[in-house]
mmCIF file of N, CA and C in Angstrom:
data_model
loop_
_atom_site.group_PDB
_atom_site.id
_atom_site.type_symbol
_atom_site.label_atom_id
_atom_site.label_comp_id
_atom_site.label_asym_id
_atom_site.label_seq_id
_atom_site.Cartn_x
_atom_site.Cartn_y
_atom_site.Cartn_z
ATOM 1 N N UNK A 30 -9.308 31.040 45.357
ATOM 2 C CA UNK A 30 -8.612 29.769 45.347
ATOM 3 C C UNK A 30 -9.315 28.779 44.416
ATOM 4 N N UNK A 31 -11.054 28.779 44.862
ATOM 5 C CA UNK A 31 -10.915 27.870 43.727
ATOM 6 C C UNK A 31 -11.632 27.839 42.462
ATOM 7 N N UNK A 32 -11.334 29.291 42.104
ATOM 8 C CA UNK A 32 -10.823 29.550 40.068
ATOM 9 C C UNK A 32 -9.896 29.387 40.169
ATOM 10 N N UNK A 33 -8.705 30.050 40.546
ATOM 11 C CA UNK A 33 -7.461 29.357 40.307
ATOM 12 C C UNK A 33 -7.480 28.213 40.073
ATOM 13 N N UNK A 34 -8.352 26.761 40.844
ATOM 14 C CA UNK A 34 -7.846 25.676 40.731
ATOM 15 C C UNK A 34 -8.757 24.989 39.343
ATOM 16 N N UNK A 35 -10.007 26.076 39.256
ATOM 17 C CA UNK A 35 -10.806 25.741 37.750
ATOM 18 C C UNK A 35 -9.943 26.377 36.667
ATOM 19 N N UNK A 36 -9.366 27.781 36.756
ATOM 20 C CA UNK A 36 -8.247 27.749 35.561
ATOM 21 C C UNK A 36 -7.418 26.684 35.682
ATOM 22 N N UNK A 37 -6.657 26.130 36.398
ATOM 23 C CA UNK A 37 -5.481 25.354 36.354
ATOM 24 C C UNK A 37 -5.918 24.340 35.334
ATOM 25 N N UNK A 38 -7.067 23.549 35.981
ATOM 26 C CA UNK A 38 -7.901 22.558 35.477
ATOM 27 C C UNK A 38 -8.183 22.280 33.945
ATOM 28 N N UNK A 39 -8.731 23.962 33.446
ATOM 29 C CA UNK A 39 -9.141 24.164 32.364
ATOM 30 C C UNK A 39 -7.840 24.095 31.341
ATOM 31 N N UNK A 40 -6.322 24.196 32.000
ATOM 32 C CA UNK A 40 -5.082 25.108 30.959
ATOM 33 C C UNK A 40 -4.742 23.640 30.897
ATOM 34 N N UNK A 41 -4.614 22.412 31.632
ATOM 35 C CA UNK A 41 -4.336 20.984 31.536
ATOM 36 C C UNK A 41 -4.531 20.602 30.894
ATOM 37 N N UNK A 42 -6.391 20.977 30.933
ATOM 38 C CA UNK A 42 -7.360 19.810 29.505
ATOM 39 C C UNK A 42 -7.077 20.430 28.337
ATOM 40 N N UNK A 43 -6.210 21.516 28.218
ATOM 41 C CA UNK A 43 -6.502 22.575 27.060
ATOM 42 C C UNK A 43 -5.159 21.832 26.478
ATOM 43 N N UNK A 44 -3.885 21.784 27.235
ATOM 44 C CA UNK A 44 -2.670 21.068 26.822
ATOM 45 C C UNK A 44 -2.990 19.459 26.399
ATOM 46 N N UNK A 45 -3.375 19.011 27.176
ATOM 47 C CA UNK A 45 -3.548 17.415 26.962
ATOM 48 C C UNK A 45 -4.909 16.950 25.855
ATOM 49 N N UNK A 46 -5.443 18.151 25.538
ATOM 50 C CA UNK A 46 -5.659 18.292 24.120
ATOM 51 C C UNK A 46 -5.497 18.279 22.681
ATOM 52 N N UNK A 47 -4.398 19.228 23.161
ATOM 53 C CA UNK A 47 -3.692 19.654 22.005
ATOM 54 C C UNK A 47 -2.126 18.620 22.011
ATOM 55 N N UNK A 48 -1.984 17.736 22.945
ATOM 56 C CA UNK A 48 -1.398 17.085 22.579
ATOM 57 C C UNK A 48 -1.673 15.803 21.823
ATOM 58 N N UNK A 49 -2.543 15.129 22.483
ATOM 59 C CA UNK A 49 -3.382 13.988 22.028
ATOM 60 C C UNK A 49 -4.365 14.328 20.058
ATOM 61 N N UNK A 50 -3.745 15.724 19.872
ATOM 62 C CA UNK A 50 -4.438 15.974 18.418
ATOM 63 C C UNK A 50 -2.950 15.809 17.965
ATOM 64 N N UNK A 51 -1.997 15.966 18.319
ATOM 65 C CA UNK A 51 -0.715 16.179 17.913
ATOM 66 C C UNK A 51 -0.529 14.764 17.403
ATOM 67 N N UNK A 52 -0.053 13.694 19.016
ATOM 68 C CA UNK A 52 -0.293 12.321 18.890
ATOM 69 C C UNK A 52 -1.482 11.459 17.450
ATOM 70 N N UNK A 53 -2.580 12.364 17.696
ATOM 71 C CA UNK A 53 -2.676 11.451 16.483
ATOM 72 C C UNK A 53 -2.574 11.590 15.535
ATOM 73 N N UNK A 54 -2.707 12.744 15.621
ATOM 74 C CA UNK A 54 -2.051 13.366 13.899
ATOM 75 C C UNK A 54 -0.673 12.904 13.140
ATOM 76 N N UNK A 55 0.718 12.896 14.141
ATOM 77 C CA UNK A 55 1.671 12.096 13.994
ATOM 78 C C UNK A 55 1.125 10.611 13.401
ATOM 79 N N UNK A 56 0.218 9.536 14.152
ATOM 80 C CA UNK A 56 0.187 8.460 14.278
ATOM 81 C C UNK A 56 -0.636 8.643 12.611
ATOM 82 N N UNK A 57 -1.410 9.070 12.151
ATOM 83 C CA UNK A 57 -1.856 9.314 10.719
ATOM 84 C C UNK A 57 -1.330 9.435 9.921
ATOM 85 N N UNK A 58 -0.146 10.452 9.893
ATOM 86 C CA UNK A 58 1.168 10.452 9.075
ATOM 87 C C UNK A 58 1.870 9.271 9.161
ATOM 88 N N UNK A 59 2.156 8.726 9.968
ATOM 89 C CA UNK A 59 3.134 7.404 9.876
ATOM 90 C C UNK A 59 2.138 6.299 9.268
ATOM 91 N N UNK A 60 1.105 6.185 9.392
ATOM 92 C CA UNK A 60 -0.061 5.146 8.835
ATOM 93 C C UNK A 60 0.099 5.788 7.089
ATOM 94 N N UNK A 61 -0.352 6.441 6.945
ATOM 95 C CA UNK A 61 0.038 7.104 5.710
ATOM 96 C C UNK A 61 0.962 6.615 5.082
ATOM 97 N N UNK A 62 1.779 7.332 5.676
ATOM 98 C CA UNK A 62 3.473 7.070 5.132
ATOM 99 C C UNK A 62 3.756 5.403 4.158
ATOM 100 N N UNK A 63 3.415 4.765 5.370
ATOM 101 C CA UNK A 63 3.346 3.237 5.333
ATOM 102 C C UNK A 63 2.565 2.409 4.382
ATOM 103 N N UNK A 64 1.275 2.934 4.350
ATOM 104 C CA UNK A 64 0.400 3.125 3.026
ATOM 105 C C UNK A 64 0.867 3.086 1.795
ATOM 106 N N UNK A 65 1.460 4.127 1.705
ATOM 107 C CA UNK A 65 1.935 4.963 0.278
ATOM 108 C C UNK A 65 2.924 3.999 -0.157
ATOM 109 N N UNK A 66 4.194 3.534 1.014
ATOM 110 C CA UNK A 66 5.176 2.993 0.519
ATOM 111 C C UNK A 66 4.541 1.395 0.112
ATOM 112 N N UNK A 67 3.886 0.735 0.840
ATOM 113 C CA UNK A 67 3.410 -0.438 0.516
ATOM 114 C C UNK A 67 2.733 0.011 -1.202
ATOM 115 N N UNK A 68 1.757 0.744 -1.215
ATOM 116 C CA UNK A 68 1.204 1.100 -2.264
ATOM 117 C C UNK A 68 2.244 1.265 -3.691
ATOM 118 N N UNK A 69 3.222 1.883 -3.678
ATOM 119 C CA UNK A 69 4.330 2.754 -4.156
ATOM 120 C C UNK A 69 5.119 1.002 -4.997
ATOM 121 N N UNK A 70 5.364 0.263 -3.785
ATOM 122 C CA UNK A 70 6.231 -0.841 -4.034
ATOM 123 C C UNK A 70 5.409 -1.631 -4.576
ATOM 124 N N UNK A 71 4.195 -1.706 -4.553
ATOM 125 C CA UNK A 71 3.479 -3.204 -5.669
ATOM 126 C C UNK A 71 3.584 -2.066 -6.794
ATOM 127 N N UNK A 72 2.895 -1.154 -6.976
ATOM 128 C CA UNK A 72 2.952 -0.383 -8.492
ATOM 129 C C UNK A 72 4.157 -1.058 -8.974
ATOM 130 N N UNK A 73 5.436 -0.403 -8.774
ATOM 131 C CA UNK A 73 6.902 -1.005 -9.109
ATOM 132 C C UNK A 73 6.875 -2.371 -9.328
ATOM 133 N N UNK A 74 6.814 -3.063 -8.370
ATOM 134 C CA UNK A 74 6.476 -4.412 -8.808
ATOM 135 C C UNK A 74 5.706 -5.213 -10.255
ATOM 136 N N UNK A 75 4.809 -3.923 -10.121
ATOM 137 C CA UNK A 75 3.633 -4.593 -11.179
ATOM 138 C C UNK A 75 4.233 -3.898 -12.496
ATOM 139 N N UNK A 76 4.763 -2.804 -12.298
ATOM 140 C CA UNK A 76 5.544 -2.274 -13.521
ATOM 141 C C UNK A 76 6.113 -3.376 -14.566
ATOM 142 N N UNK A 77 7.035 -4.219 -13.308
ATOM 143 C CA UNK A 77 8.166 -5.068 -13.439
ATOM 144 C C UNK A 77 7.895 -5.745 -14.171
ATOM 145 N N UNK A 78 6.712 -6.256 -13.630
ATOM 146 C CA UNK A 78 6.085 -7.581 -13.951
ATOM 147 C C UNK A 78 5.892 -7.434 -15.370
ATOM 148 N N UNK A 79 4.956 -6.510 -16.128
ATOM 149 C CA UNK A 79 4.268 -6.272 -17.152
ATOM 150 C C UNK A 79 5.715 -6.417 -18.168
ATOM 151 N N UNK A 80 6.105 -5.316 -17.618
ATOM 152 C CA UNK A 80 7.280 -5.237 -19.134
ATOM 153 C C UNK A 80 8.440 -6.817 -18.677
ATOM 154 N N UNK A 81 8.588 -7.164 -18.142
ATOM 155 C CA UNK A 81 9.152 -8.756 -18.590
ATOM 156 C C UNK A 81 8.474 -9.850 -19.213
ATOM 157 N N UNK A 82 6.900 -9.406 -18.558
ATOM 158 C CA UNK A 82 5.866 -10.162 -19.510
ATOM 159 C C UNK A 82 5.736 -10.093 -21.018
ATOM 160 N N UNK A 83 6.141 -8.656 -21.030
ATOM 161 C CA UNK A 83 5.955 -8.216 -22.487
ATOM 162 C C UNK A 83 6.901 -8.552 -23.031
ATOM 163 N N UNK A 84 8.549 -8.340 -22.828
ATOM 164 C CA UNK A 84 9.541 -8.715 -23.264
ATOM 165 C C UNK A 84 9.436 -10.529 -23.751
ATOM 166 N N UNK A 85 9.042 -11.232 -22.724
ATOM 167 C CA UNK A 85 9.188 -12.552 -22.902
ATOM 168 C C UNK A 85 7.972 -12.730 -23.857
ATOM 169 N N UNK A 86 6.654 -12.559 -23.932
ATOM 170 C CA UNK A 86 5.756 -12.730 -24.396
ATOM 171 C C UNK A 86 5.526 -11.827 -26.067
ATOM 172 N N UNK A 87 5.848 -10.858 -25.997
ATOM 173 C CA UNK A 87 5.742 -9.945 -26.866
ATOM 174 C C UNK A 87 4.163 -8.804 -26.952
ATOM 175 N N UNK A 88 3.687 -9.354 -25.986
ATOM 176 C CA UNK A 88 1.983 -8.896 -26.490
ATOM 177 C C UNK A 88 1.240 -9.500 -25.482
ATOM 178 N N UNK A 89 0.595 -8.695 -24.551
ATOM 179 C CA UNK A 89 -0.360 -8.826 -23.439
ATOM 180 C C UNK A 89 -1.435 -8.197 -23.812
ATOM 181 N N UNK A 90 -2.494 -8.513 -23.685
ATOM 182 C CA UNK A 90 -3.941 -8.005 -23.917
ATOM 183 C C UNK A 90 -4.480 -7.046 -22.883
ATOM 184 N N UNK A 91 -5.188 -6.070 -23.365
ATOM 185 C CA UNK A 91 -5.551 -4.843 -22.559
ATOM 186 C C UNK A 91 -6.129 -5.963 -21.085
ATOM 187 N N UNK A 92 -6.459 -7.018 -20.758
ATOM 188 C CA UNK A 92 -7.692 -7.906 -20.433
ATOM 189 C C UNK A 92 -6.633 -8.331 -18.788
ATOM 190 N N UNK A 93 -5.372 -8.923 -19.762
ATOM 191 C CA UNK A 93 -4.191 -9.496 -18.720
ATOM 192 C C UNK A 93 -4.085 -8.192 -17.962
ATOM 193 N N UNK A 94 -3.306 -7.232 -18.995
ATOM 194 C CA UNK A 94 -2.637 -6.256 -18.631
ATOM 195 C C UNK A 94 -3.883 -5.320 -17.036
ATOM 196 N N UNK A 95 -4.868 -5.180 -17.423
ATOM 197 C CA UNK A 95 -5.787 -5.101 -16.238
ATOM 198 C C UNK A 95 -6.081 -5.776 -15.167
ATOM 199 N N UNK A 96 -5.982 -7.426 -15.042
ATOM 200 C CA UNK A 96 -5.816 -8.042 -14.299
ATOM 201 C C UNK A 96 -4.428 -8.348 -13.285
ATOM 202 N N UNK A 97 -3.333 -8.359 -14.027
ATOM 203 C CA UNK A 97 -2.093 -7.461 -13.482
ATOM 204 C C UNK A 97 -1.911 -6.591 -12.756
ATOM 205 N N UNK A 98 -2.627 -5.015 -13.110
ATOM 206 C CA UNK A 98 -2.689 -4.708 -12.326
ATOM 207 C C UNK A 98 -3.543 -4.133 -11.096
ATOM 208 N N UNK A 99 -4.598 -4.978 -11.352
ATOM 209 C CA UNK A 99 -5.231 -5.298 -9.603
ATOM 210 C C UNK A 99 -5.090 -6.455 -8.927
ATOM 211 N N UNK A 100 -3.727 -7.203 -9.343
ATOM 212 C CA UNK A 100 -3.133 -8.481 -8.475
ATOM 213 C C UNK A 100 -2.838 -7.360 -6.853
ATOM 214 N N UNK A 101 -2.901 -8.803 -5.739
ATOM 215 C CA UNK A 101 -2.737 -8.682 -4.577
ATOM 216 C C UNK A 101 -1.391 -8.644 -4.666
ATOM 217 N N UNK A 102 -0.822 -9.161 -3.413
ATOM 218 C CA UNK A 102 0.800 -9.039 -2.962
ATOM 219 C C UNK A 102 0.674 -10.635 -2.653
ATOM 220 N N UNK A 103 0.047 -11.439 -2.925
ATOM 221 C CA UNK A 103 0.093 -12.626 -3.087
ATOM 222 C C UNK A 103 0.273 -13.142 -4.595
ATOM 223 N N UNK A 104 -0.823 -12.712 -5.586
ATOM 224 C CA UNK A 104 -0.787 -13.255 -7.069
ATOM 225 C C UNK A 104 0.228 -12.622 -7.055
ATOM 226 N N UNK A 105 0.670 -11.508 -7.047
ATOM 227 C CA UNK A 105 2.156 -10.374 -7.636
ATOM 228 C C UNK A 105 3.292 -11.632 -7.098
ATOM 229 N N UNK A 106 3.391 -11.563 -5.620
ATOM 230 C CA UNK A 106 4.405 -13.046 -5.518
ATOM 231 C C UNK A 106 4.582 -14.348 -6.619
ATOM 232 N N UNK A 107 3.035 -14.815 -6.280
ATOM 233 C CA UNK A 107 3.340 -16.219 -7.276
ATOM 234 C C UNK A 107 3.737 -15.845 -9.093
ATOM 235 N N UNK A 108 3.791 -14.529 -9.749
ATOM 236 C CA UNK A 108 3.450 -14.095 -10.805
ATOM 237 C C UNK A 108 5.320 -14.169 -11.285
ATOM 238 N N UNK A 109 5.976 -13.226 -9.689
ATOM 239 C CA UNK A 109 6.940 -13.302 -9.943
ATOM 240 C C UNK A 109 7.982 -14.935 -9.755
ATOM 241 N N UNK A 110 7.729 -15.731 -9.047
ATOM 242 C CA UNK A 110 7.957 -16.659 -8.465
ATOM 243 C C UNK A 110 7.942 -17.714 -9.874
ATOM 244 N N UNK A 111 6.497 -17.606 -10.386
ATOM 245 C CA UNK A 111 6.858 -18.332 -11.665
ATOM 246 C C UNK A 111 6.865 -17.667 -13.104
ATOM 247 N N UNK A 112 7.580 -16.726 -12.698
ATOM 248 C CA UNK A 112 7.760 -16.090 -14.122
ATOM 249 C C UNK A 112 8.729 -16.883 -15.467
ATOM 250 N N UNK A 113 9.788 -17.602 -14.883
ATOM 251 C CA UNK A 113 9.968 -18.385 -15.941
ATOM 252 C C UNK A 113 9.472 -20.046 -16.182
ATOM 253 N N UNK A 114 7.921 -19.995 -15.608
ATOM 254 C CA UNK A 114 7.160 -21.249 -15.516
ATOM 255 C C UNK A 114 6.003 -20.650 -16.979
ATOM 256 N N UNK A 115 5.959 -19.199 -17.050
ATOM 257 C CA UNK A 115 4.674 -18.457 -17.821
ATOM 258 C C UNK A 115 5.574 -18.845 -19.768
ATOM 259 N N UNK A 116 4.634 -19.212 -20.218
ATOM 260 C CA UNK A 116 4.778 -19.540 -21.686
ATOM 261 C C UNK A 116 3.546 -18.604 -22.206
ATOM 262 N N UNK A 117 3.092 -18.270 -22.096
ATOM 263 C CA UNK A 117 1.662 -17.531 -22.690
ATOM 264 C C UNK A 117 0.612 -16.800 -21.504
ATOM 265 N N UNK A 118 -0.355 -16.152 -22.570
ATOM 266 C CA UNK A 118 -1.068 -15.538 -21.752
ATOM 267 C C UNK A 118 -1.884 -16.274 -20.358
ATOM 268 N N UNK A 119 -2.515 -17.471 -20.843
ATOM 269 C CA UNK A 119 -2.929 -18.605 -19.983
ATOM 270 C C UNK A 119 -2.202 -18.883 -18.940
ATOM 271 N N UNK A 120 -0.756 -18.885 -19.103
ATOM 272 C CA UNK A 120 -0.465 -19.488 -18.440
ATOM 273 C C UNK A 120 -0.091 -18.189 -17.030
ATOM 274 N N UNK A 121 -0.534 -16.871 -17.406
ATOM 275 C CA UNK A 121 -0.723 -16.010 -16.333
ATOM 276 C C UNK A 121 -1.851 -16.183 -15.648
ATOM 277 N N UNK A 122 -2.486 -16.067 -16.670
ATOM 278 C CA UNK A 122 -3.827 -16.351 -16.174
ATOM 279 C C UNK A 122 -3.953 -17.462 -14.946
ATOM 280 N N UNK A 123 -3.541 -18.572 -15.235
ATOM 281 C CA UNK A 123 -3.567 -19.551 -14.553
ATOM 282 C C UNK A 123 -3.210 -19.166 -12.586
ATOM 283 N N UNK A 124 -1.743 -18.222 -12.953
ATOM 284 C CA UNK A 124 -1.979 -17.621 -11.171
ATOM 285 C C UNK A 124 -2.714 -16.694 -10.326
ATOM 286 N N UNK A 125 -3.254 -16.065 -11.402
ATOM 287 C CA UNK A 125 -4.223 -15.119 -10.877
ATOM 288 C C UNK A 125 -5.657 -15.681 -10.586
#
């Protein structure tokens, strides 16, 4: 009787194991996931940004063009926000 009740014991912790690796493993993938897409959507963003810069401007410096793109999701906002406030390189500069 009581191995039976130490197997029982043992086949529980063995399930509620392997679930709780499951659980977080799921919960990693969705963190991930979420990651990537946040990640995924400033790239795009910053894509955006550059070539309208370039279009309007004609010529961004390797210097901007690097600072661009390691803007936050804040400068990327104000960048887009005053994009038709930007007359020159400076005046990117100025939101970053």
């Amino acid at each position: 009787m009581c191995q039976a009740i130490r197997d029982y014991g043992k086949e529980n912790l063995r399930i509620e194991k392997k679930e709780g690796i499951d659980i977080g493993r799921n919960e990693g993938i969705d963190i991930g996931r979420n990651e990537g897409i946040v990640i995924g959507r400033n790239e795009g963003i910053i894509q955006t940004l550059i070539k309208l810069l370039q279009s309007k401007l004609g010529f961004l410096s390797k210097d901007t063009l690097t600072k661009i793109q390691s803007c936050n999701q804040e400068q990327l906002d104000l960048l887009t926000v005053h994009i038709f406030d930007i007359h020159s390189e400076k005046d990117i500069l100025r939101y970053l």
